[in-house]
Amino acid sequence: MKIGIVGLGFVGLSLTSVLASKGFNVVGIDVNKEKCSQISKGIPPFFEPDLEKTLRNGLRKKLEIKSDFSVIHDCDLIFVTVGTPQNRTGAIDLSIIKKAIASIGNNIKVSKKQQTILIKSTVVPGTVKDIILPILEKNSKKKAGRDFGLISNPEFLQESTAIKDTKFPHAVVLGGYKTKFMKKVQEFFTKLHPNSPIIITNHQTAEMIKYANNSFLATKISFINQLSNICQNIPGANIDDIAKTIGLDPRIGRLFLNAGPGYGGSCLPKDMKALINFADRIGVKPSFLNEVEKTNQKQITNMISLLERKMGSINRKKITILGTAFKPETDDIRDSISIKLIKKLIEKGARIIVHDPKAIENTKKIFLNKIEYSESIINALTNSQCAIIMTQWKEYSKINNNTIRRMNKKLIIDSRRILADKNIDADYQAIGIGNNN
Ligand code: UGA
């Protein structure tokens, strides 16, 4: 059996590497030739724990990387993992996936195999049946369900644990008609993930499951963030103790209750906006989802208000930002709240210096010489009038009185409460912990 994977981003490259390292005959396909050439040499285009090792392991076995779609005609399973970004209105932009599907259609046309296409990309309900299926049938001159299979197979991996999540998914969702293709794919996944539940449903439900999953995670974060804002106004109240305790109730669960500066990254903000836009389009007012988003956007405003309350005007003040990655163990800064905060502080005239263990190169691409960059935490803090901890990198938990000794004014705003238990000789303001001053 040969497996093709179209689109070598986080999802596609993780899947490619994991399947190849397990010995499957895999071809990873991406239109970006430069990216393909790097990946063929065992160099991932982004940082993800264990990815490089897994990719190299795969390359020693039966893995090929191609920028030419013609290899698709020889594949039995074809996973589509291309991006589905948002357009200016927040709606989903299907242009990349439509193009990829058209190329896949053209190539399955000449295949003698009974192929199955699995859509992993996040798409709003109805997309597979109403848009992807017609393009495939038109370009291949074949019939879905008879000549080829088409299955919705949403992905739930998280960046920073992508390899582990790809190897051990909490669930496998297969959406589509109960055809011979579905049966084969079900067998494939049962062998691949013997301990993961497999949910078989229709296309539109599978598509909606993905949005339900991400919007629920976003809801948990906005819920705890709103509570954290309340706590901040109750002297002595601590959001972490609250989250830890309510998380013990199995009906609530302990994960995704870490209060912070709001959710960022390439998925939750985009998928929330796409779902809101979709609901509006089909005539359902998504008032609750809108509130989740509004609460998220307010977090950054609240942080700036706190900063101005403590510093007065921030014009010309030197501010250190610790962490630009949207979460630890990644170099990804897409839709990172830290990047948004820096933009707002620059608008207000602040002089910014940033530190991040992995994301400095990506940060430089955005701010060029508008801000300063530091490779060490101590240097980033030298002469600074305020430090803002944005990403919970474990390096930052080691900050102590010695690390901050060269700060000009010892004001620390900790959006992740990493230093809450330390005896720091500074004006320490933690998001979610009530303070008297
Ligand atoms: C998210 C989902 O968690 C994955 O299940 C999903 O597959 C993925 O989107 C996707 O759709 O592709 P990811 O974007 O990697 O994964 O990041 P998360 O770990 O969900 O974090 C998102 C944001 O929420 C980060 O800014 C993080 O700091 C924030 N967050 C997360 C919190 O503020 N508190 C928490 O308790 C958890």
Short mmCIF file of C-alpha atoms and ligand atoms in Angstrom, two decimals:
data_model
loop_
_atom_site.label_atom_id
_atom_site.label_comp_id
_atom_site.label_asym_id
_atom_site.label_seq_id
_atom_site.Cartn_x
_atom_site.Cartn_y
_atom_site.Cartn_z
CA MET A 1 0.00 0.00 0.00
CA LYS A 2 1.27 3.45 -0.89
CA ILE A 3 0.20 6.54 1.05
CA GLY A 4 0.31 10.09 -0.35
CA ILE A 5 0.14 13.14 1.91
CA VAL A 6 -0.57 16.48 0.27
CA GLY A 7 0.59 19.58 2.17
CA LEU A 8 3.63 19.36 4.45
CA GLY A 9 2.73 21.73 7.29
CA PHE A 10 2.44 20.67 10.95
CA VAL A 11 -0.28 18.10 10.32
CA GLY A 12 1.03 16.76 6.99
CA LEU A 13 4.69 16.53 7.91
CA SER A 14 3.93 14.92 11.28
CA LEU A 15 1.71 12.30 9.60
CA THR A 16 4.25 11.75 6.82
CA SER A 17 7.08 11.25 9.31
CA VAL A 18 5.13 9.00 11.70
CA LEU A 19 3.75 6.71 8.96
CA ALA A 20 7.12 6.51 7.20
CA SER A 21 8.94 5.76 10.47
CA LYS A 22 6.51 2.87 11.00
CA GLY A 23 7.67 1.47 7.65
CA PHE A 24 4.74 2.48 5.40
CA ASN A 25 5.51 3.34 1.80
CA VAL A 26 4.86 7.10 1.95
CA VAL A 27 5.18 10.04 -0.41
CA GLY A 28 4.90 13.55 1.06
CA ILE A 29 3.85 16.17 -1.49
CA ASP A 30 4.08 19.95 -1.30
CA VAL A 31 4.01 22.63 -4.00
CA ASN A 32 6.93 24.45 -2.32
CA LYS A 33 10.08 23.01 -3.97
CA GLU A 34 12.50 24.64 -1.52
CA LYS A 35 10.56 23.19 1.43
CA CYS A 36 10.58 19.73 -0.22
CA SER A 37 14.32 19.87 -0.77
CA GLN A 38 14.94 20.71 2.92
CA ILE A 39 12.56 18.02 4.15
CA SER A 40 14.24 15.43 1.86
CA LYS A 41 17.48 16.22 3.67
CA GLY A 42 15.81 15.58 7.03
CA ILE A 43 15.43 19.25 7.96
CA PRO A 44 11.90 20.21 9.08
CA PRO A 45 10.88 23.78 8.11
CA PHE A 46 9.74 24.49 11.70
CA PHE A 47 10.60 23.37 15.22
CA GLU A 48 8.49 20.59 16.67
CA PRO A 49 9.76 18.22 19.40
CA ASP A 50 10.72 14.76 18.02
CA LEU A 51 9.81 15.70 14.45
CA GLU A 52 13.34 15.77 13.05
CA LYS A 53 14.19 12.41 14.60
CA THR A 54 10.97 10.82 13.30
CA LEU A 55 11.41 12.34 9.83
CA ARG A 56 15.01 11.10 9.57
CA ASN A 57 13.90 7.68 10.71
CA GLY A 58 11.27 7.71 7.93
CA LEU A 59 13.76 8.87 5.30
CA ARG A 60 15.91 5.83 6.09
CA LYS A 61 12.89 3.66 5.20
CA LYS A 62 10.39 4.12 2.35
CA LEU A 63 9.75 7.87 2.33
CA GLU A 64 9.90 10.12 -0.71
CA ILE A 65 9.25 13.87 -0.79
CA LYS A 66 7.94 15.36 -4.05
CA SER A 67 6.67 18.66 -5.37
CA ASP A 68 5.09 16.93 -8.34
CA PHE A 69 1.47 15.76 -7.92
CA SER A 70 1.77 13.04 -10.58
CA VAL A 71 2.95 10.54 -7.92
CA ILE A 72 -0.64 10.57 -6.65
CA HIS A 73 -1.83 8.21 -9.37
CA ASP A 74 0.14 5.44 -7.64
CA CYS A 75 -1.21 6.04 -4.09
CA ASP A 76 -3.93 3.97 -2.40
CA LEU A 77 -4.67 6.48 0.38
CA ILE A 78 -4.29 10.20 -0.23
CA PHE A 79 -4.42 12.48 2.83
CA VAL A 80 -5.13 16.15 2.21
CA THR A 81 -3.50 18.33 4.87
CA VAL A 82 -3.21 21.74 3.20
CA GLY A 83 -4.00 24.95 5.10
CA THR A 84 -7.46 26.55 5.23
CA PRO A 85 -6.68 30.10 6.39
CA GLN A 86 -9.18 32.87 7.04
CA ASN A 87 -9.93 35.75 4.72
CA ARG A 88 -10.35 39.39 5.78
CA THR A 89 -13.93 38.87 6.98
CA GLY A 90 -12.90 35.89 9.15
CA ALA A 91 -14.54 33.43 6.75
CA ILE A 92 -12.67 30.31 5.68
CA ASP A 93 -10.51 30.68 2.57
CA LEU A 94 -10.80 27.51 0.50
CA SER A 95 -8.61 28.59 -2.43
CA ILE A 96 -5.59 26.45 -1.46
CA ILE A 97 -7.58 23.29 -0.83
CA LYS A 98 -9.62 23.74 -4.03
CA LYS A 99 -6.43 23.95 -6.05
CA ALA A 100 -4.93 20.90 -4.35
CA ILE A 101 -8.15 18.92 -4.88
CA ALA A 102 -8.23 19.86 -8.57
CA SER A 103 -4.67 18.53 -8.99
CA ILE A 104 -5.55 15.37 -7.08
CA GLY A 105 -8.61 14.91 -9.34
CA ASN A 106 -6.49 15.25 -12.47
CA ASN A 107 -4.09 12.63 -11.19
CA ILE A 108 -6.56 10.03 -9.92
CA LYS A 109 -8.12 10.17 -13.39
CA VAL A 110 -5.24 8.13 -14.84
CA SER A 111 -4.97 5.71 -11.91
CA LYS A 112 -6.10 2.11 -12.16
CA LYS A 113 -6.24 1.82 -8.38
CA GLN A 114 -9.31 2.06 -6.11
CA GLN A 115 -8.09 5.14 -4.27
CA THR A 116 -9.40 6.92 -1.20
CA ILE A 117 -8.96 10.61 -0.48
CA LEU A 118 -9.06 11.62 3.19
CA ILE A 119 -9.65 15.28 4.03
CA LYS A 120 -7.73 16.24 7.17
CA SER A 121 -7.77 20.00 6.55
CA THR A 122 -10.28 21.85 8.74
CA VAL A 123 -13.26 22.84 6.58
CA VAL A 124 -16.69 24.24 7.45
CA PRO A 125 -19.62 21.78 7.29
CA GLY A 126 -20.77 21.03 3.76
CA THR A 127 -17.40 21.70 2.14
CA VAL A 128 -16.51 18.07 1.41
CA LYS A 129 -19.93 17.19 -0.09
CA ASP A 130 -20.69 20.46 -1.85
CA ILE A 131 -17.27 21.66 -2.99
CA ILE A 132 -14.55 19.00 -2.75
CA LEU A 133 -16.57 16.06 -4.09
CA PRO A 134 -17.79 17.91 -7.24
CA ILE A 135 -14.24 19.13 -8.04
CA LEU A 136 -12.86 15.60 -7.65
CA GLU A 137 -15.58 14.03 -9.82
CA LYS A 138 -15.26 16.70 -12.50
CA ASN A 139 -11.47 16.53 -12.76
CA SER A 140 -11.17 12.75 -12.46
CA LYS A 141 -14.20 11.87 -14.56
CA LYS A 142 -14.81 9.22 -11.90
CA LYS A 143 -17.63 8.67 -9.40
CA ALA A 144 -17.16 8.98 -5.65
CA GLY A 145 -18.24 5.86 -3.76
CA ARG A 146 -17.86 3.71 -6.87
CA ASP A 147 -14.48 4.56 -8.42
CA PHE A 148 -12.83 6.33 -5.50
CA GLY A 149 -13.49 6.90 -1.80
CA LEU A 150 -13.82 10.28 -0.11
CA ILE A 151 -13.63 10.54 3.68
CA SER A 152 -13.59 13.45 6.13
CA ASN A 153 -10.88 12.73 8.69
CA PRO A 154 -10.38 15.80 10.94
CA GLU A 155 -7.15 16.14 12.89
CA PHE A 156 -6.82 16.96 16.59
CA LEU A 157 -3.06 17.17 17.09
CA GLN A 158 -1.57 20.04 19.06
CA GLU A 159 1.63 21.80 18.06
CA SER A 160 4.43 20.95 20.51
CA THR A 161 3.01 17.41 20.95
CA ALA A 162 2.31 16.75 17.26
CA ILE A 163 4.31 13.51 17.00
CA LYS A 164 2.84 11.98 20.14
CA ASP A 165 -0.69 13.06 19.12
CA THR A 166 -0.21 11.59 15.62
CA LYS A 167 0.93 8.28 17.08
CA PHE A 168 -1.76 8.15 19.77
CA PRO A 169 -4.83 10.20 18.79
CA HIS A 170 -7.61 10.44 21.39
CA ALA A 171 -10.12 9.59 18.64
CA VAL A 172 -10.24 8.89 14.92
CA VAL A 173 -13.19 10.43 13.10
CA LEU A 174 -14.21 9.07 9.71
CA GLY A 175 -16.99 10.94 7.93
CA GLY A 176 -18.62 9.75 4.73
CA TYR A 177 -20.77 7.05 3.17
CA LYS A 178 -20.54 3.45 4.37
CA THR A 179 -18.84 2.16 1.22
CA LYS A 180 -16.15 -0.47 0.59
CA PHE A 181 -13.66 2.41 0.83
CA MET A 182 -14.85 3.30 4.33
CA LYS A 183 -14.48 -0.35 5.38
CA LYS A 184 -10.86 -0.47 4.17
CA VAL A 185 -9.98 2.83 5.84
CA GLN A 186 -11.59 1.68 9.08
CA GLU A 187 -9.41 -1.47 8.95
CA PHE A 188 -6.34 0.66 8.29
CA PHE A 189 -6.96 2.87 11.33
CA THR A 190 -7.93 -0.04 13.58
CA LYS A 191 -4.52 -1.59 12.93
CA LEU A 192 -2.68 1.74 13.15
CA HIS A 193 -4.35 2.93 16.37
CA PRO A 194 -5.68 -0.17 18.17
CA ASN A 195 -6.37 1.84 21.34
CA SER A 196 -8.15 4.84 19.81
CA PRO A 197 -11.92 4.91 19.44
CA ILE A 198 -13.05 5.21 15.80
CA ILE A 199 -16.16 7.29 15.18
CA ILE A 200 -17.88 6.74 11.87
CA THR A 201 -20.35 9.41 10.86
CA ASN A 202 -21.32 11.50 7.84
CA HIS A 203 -19.21 14.23 6.24
CA GLN A 204 -20.96 17.24 7.71
CA THR A 205 -20.93 15.85 11.26
CA ALA A 206 -17.22 15.02 10.99
CA GLU A 207 -16.53 18.56 9.78
CA MET A 208 -18.58 20.00 12.65
CA ILE A 209 -16.84 17.79 15.26
CA LYS A 210 -13.58 19.59 14.54
CA TYR A 211 -15.15 23.03 15.10
CA ALA A 212 -16.98 21.76 18.20
CA ASN A 213 -13.67 20.54 19.59
CA ASN A 214 -11.72 23.74 19.00
CA SER A 215 -14.55 26.08 20.00
CA PHE A 216 -15.03 24.18 23.27
CA LEU A 217 -11.32 24.50 24.04
CA ALA A 218 -11.53 28.22 23.27
CA THR A 219 -14.58 28.46 25.53
CA LYS A 220 -12.73 26.85 28.44
CA ILE A 221 -9.88 29.33 28.02
CA SER A 222 -12.15 32.39 27.82
CA PHE A 223 -14.12 31.12 30.82
CA ILE A 224 -11.02 30.81 32.98
CA ASN A 225 -9.67 34.12 31.67
CA GLN A 226 -12.84 35.94 32.65
CA LEU A 227 -12.67 34.36 36.10
CA SER A 228 -9.02 35.33 36.31
CA ASN A 229 -9.99 38.96 35.67
CA ILE A 230 -12.45 38.75 38.54
CA CYS A 231 -9.77 37.19 40.79
CA GLN A 232 -7.36 39.94 39.94
CA ASN A 233 -9.71 42.35 41.66
CA ILE A 234 -10.05 40.23 44.79
CA PRO A 235 -6.92 40.80 46.90
CA GLY A 236 -5.24 37.45 47.51
CA ALA A 237 -7.46 35.36 45.19
CA ASN A 238 -5.53 32.89 43.01
CA ILE A 239 -6.92 31.59 39.71
CA ASP A 240 -4.56 28.58 39.63
CA ASP A 241 -5.90 27.14 42.88
CA ILE A 242 -9.40 27.63 41.53
CA ALA A 243 -8.59 25.98 38.18
CA LYS A 244 -6.80 23.09 39.89
CA THR A 245 -9.74 22.45 42.18
CA ILE A 246 -12.58 22.69 39.68
CA GLY A 247 -10.46 20.57 37.33
CA LEU A 248 -10.70 17.70 39.82
CA ASP A 249 -14.42 17.49 39.10
CA PRO A 250 -14.52 14.92 36.28
CA ARG A 251 -17.40 16.81 34.69
CA ILE A 252 -15.07 19.78 34.19
CA GLY A 253 -11.59 18.25 33.64
CA ARG A 254 -8.26 19.86 34.45
CA LEU A 255 -6.94 20.67 30.96
CA PHE A 256 -7.25 24.01 29.15
CA LEU A 257 -7.93 25.94 32.35
CA ASN A 258 -4.66 27.86 32.40
CA ALA A 259 -5.54 31.55 32.51
CA GLY A 260 -3.31 33.76 30.42
CA PRO A 261 -3.18 36.53 27.82
CA GLY A 262 -5.80 34.78 25.63
CA TYR A 263 -5.64 31.98 23.09
CA GLY A 264 -3.48 32.41 20.01
CA GLY A 265 -1.89 30.18 17.41
CA SER A 266 -2.85 29.21 13.91
CA CYS A 267 -5.98 27.27 14.87
CA LEU A 268 -8.24 28.37 17.74
CA PRO A 269 -8.62 32.05 16.69
CA LYS A 270 -9.07 31.13 13.00
CA ASP A 271 -11.52 28.30 13.64
CA MET A 272 -13.59 30.41 16.04
CA LYS A 273 -13.93 33.13 13.42
CA ALA A 274 -14.75 30.60 10.68
CA LEU A 275 -17.45 28.97 12.85
CA ILE A 276 -18.95 32.35 13.79
CA ASN A 277 -18.96 33.39 10.14
CA PHE A 278 -20.48 30.05 9.10
CA ALA A 279 -23.23 30.22 11.76
CA ASP A 280 -24.10 33.78 10.68
CA ARG A 281 -24.25 32.64 7.07
CA ILE A 282 -26.74 29.87 7.82
CA GLY A 283 -28.90 32.19 9.95
CA VAL A 284 -27.90 31.22 13.49
CA LYS A 285 -26.77 34.13 15.66
CA PRO A 286 -23.64 32.79 17.40
CA SER A 287 -23.93 35.15 20.38
CA PHE A 288 -22.18 32.79 22.80
CA LEU A 289 -19.23 32.11 20.46
CA ASN A 290 -18.96 35.85 19.82
CA GLU A 291 -18.60 36.42 23.57
CA VAL A 292 -15.85 33.79 23.78
CA GLU A 293 -13.95 35.66 21.07
CA LYS A 294 -14.61 39.09 22.63
CA THR A 295 -13.37 37.88 26.02
CA ASN A 296 -10.24 36.60 24.29
CA GLN A 297 -9.57 39.88 22.56
CA LYS A 298 -10.15 41.81 25.80
CA GLN A 299 -7.32 40.01 27.62
CA ILE A 300 -4.68 42.02 25.81
CA THR A 301 -6.52 45.31 26.48
CA ASN A 302 -6.66 44.40 30.17
CA MET A 303 -2.91 43.76 30.20
CA ILE A 304 -2.17 47.13 28.59
CA SER A 305 -4.45 48.88 31.13
CA LEU A 306 -2.54 47.21 33.96
CA LEU A 307 0.75 48.26 32.39
CA GLU A 308 -0.37 51.88 32.05
CA ARG A 309 -1.73 51.92 35.56
CA LYS A 310 1.68 50.83 36.84
CA MET A 311 3.92 52.84 34.50
CA GLY A 312 1.90 55.88 33.48
CA SER A 313 2.61 56.71 29.84
CA ILE A 314 4.65 53.99 28.16
CA ASN A 315 5.98 56.29 25.48
CA ARG A 316 9.80 55.81 25.20
CA LYS A 317 9.82 53.32 28.10
CA LYS A 318 11.92 50.20 27.64
CA ILE A 319 9.82 47.06 27.93
CA THR A 320 11.09 43.46 27.79
CA ILE A 321 8.83 40.84 26.30
CA LEU A 322 9.67 37.30 27.40
CA GLY A 323 8.26 34.85 24.86
CA THR A 324 6.87 35.49 21.40
CA ALA A 325 5.94 31.89 20.46
CA PHE A 326 2.19 31.31 20.88
CA LYS A 327 3.04 28.54 23.35
CA PRO A 328 6.18 26.79 24.61
CA GLU A 329 8.08 24.13 22.61
CA THR A 330 7.32 25.73 19.27
CA ASP A 331 8.84 28.48 17.13
CA ASP A 332 5.40 29.30 15.73
CA ILE A 333 4.29 32.92 16.18
CA ARG A 334 1.20 32.81 13.96
CA ASP A 335 -1.62 34.73 15.70
CA SER A 336 0.53 34.85 18.84
CA ILE A 337 -0.92 37.20 21.48
CA SER A 338 2.63 38.29 22.30
CA ILE A 339 3.13 39.57 18.73
CA LYS A 340 -0.17 41.47 18.97
CA LEU A 341 0.89 42.98 22.29
CA ILE A 342 4.25 44.11 20.87
CA LYS A 343 2.48 45.81 17.93
CA LYS A 344 0.20 47.70 20.32
CA LEU A 345 3.10 48.74 22.58
CA ILE A 346 5.09 49.99 19.58
CA GLU A 347 2.07 52.10 18.56
CA LYS A 348 2.18 53.62 22.03
CA GLY A 349 5.85 54.53 21.60
CA ALA A 350 7.44 51.83 23.80
CA ARG A 351 10.97 50.58 23.09
CA ILE A 352 10.77 46.82 22.95
CA ILE A 353 13.36 44.12 23.48
CA VAL A 354 12.33 40.49 23.11
CA HIS A 355 13.63 37.12 24.18
CA ASP A 356 12.35 33.71 23.08
CA PRO A 357 14.27 30.43 23.19
CA LYS A 358 13.08 29.31 19.73
CA ALA A 359 11.00 31.96 17.96
CA ILE A 360 13.46 34.87 17.54
CA GLU A 361 14.09 34.21 13.84
CA ASN A 362 10.36 34.23 13.06
CA THR A 363 9.88 37.34 15.23
CA LYS A 364 12.61 39.17 13.31
CA LYS A 365 10.73 38.56 10.06
CA ILE A 366 7.85 40.64 11.44
CA PHE A 367 9.53 43.47 13.33
CA LEU A 368 12.91 43.72 11.54
CA ASN A 369 14.85 46.53 13.24
CA LYS A 370 11.81 48.12 14.88
CA ILE A 371 12.61 46.25 18.09
CA GLU A 372 15.67 44.70 19.75
CA TYR A 373 16.34 41.00 20.19
CA SER A 374 18.29 39.26 22.90
CA GLU A 375 19.66 35.76 23.19
CA SER A 376 19.91 35.88 26.96
CA ILE A 377 17.23 36.68 29.51
CA ILE A 378 19.62 38.78 31.63
CA ASN A 379 20.57 40.98 28.67
CA ALA A 380 16.93 41.33 27.64
CA LEU A 381 16.21 42.67 31.14
CA THR A 382 19.16 45.09 31.35
CA ASN A 383 17.94 48.69 31.77
CA SER A 384 14.38 47.57 31.22
CA GLN A 385 11.54 49.36 33.00
CA CYS A 386 9.15 46.44 32.82
CA ALA A 387 9.25 42.74 31.91
CA ILE A 388 6.18 40.99 30.57
CA ILE A 389 6.17 37.18 30.62
CA MET A 390 4.00 36.02 27.72
CA THR A 391 4.93 32.38 26.97
CA GLN A 392 5.33 29.74 29.68
CA TRP A 393 8.78 28.57 28.56
CA LYS A 394 10.38 26.64 31.43
CA GLU A 395 13.47 28.89 31.14
CA TYR A 396 11.39 31.73 32.58
CA SER A 397 10.54 29.79 35.72
CA LYS A 398 14.24 30.06 36.64
CA ILE A 399 14.15 33.86 36.78
CA ASN A 400 15.25 35.09 40.23
CA ASN A 401 16.52 38.25 41.94
CA ASN A 402 19.89 37.81 40.29
CA THR A 403 18.39 37.61 36.78
CA ILE A 404 16.48 40.86 37.24
CA ARG A 405 19.26 42.76 39.01
CA ARG A 406 20.06 45.00 36.03
CA MET A 407 16.47 46.10 35.45
CA ASN A 408 16.01 49.84 35.64
CA LYS A 409 12.61 49.53 37.30
CA LYS A 410 11.65 46.18 38.73
CA LEU A 411 8.12 45.79 37.40
CA ILE A 412 7.17 42.28 36.24
CA ILE A 413 3.85 41.42 34.63
CA ASP A 414 3.47 37.65 34.53
CA SER A 415 0.63 36.57 32.27
CA ARG A 416 1.27 32.88 33.08
CA ARG A 417 2.02 33.10 36.84
CA ILE A 418 5.33 31.28 36.34
CA LEU A 419 7.02 33.22 39.14
CA ALA A 420 4.05 33.34 41.51
CA ASP A 421 5.65 31.07 44.11
CA LYS A 422 9.02 32.83 44.06
CA ASN A 423 10.18 35.50 46.38
CA ILE A 424 10.94 38.09 43.75
CA ASP A 425 12.10 41.47 44.90
CA ALA A 426 10.03 43.41 42.39
CA ASP A 427 6.61 44.91 41.82
CA TYR A 428 5.20 41.58 40.72
CA GLN A 429 1.82 41.60 39.00
CA ALA A 430 0.42 38.22 37.98
CA ILE A 431 -2.62 37.91 35.75
CA GLY A 432 -5.26 36.10 37.79
CA ILE A 433 -3.86 36.81 41.24
CA GLY A 434 -5.54 39.54 43.23
CA ASN A 435 -3.22 42.32 44.32
CA ASN A 436 -3.68 45.19 46.72
CA ASN A 437 -1.74 47.74 44.74
C1 UGA B 1 -5.30 23.53 18.80
C2 UGA B 1 -6.08 22.37 19.44
O1 UGA B 1 -5.69 22.24 20.80
C3 UGA B 1 -5.81 21.05 18.70
O2 UGA B 1 -6.58 20.00 19.26
C4 UGA B 1 -6.17 21.24 17.24
O3 UGA B 1 -5.92 20.05 16.49
C5 UGA B 1 -5.35 22.39 16.67
O4 UGA B 1 -5.62 23.60 17.41
C6 UGA B 1 -5.76 22.58 15.22
O5 UGA B 1 -6.93 22.87 14.97
O6 UGA B 1 -4.94 22.31 14.34
P1 UGA B 1 -2.74 24.35 18.92
O7 UGA B 1 -3.13 25.46 18.00
O8 UGA B 1 -1.50 23.59 18.66
O9 UGA B 1 -3.92 23.25 18.98
O10 UGA B 1 -2.61 25.01 20.35
P2 UGA B 1 -3.26 24.84 21.80
O11 UGA B 1 -2.41 24.00 22.63
O12 UGA B 1 -4.69 24.49 21.69
O13 UGA B 1 -3.13 26.34 22.34
C7 UGA B 1 -3.84 27.40 21.72
C8 UGA B 1 -3.71 28.66 22.54
O14 UGA B 1 -4.45 28.56 23.75
C9 UGA B 1 -2.29 29.04 22.95
O15 UGA B 1 -2.14 30.43 22.76
C10 UGA B 1 -2.22 28.68 24.41
O16 UGA B 1 -1.31 29.47 25.14
C11 UGA B 1 -3.65 28.97 24.84
N1 UGA B 1 -4.04 28.20 26.04
C12 UGA B 1 -4.18 26.85 25.98
C13 UGA B 1 -4.30 28.87 27.21
O17 UGA B 1 -4.20 30.12 27.30
N2 UGA B 1 -4.69 28.16 28.31
C14 UGA B 1 -4.83 26.81 28.28
O18 UGA B 1 -5.21 26.22 29.33
C15 UGA B 1 -4.55 26.14 27.10
#
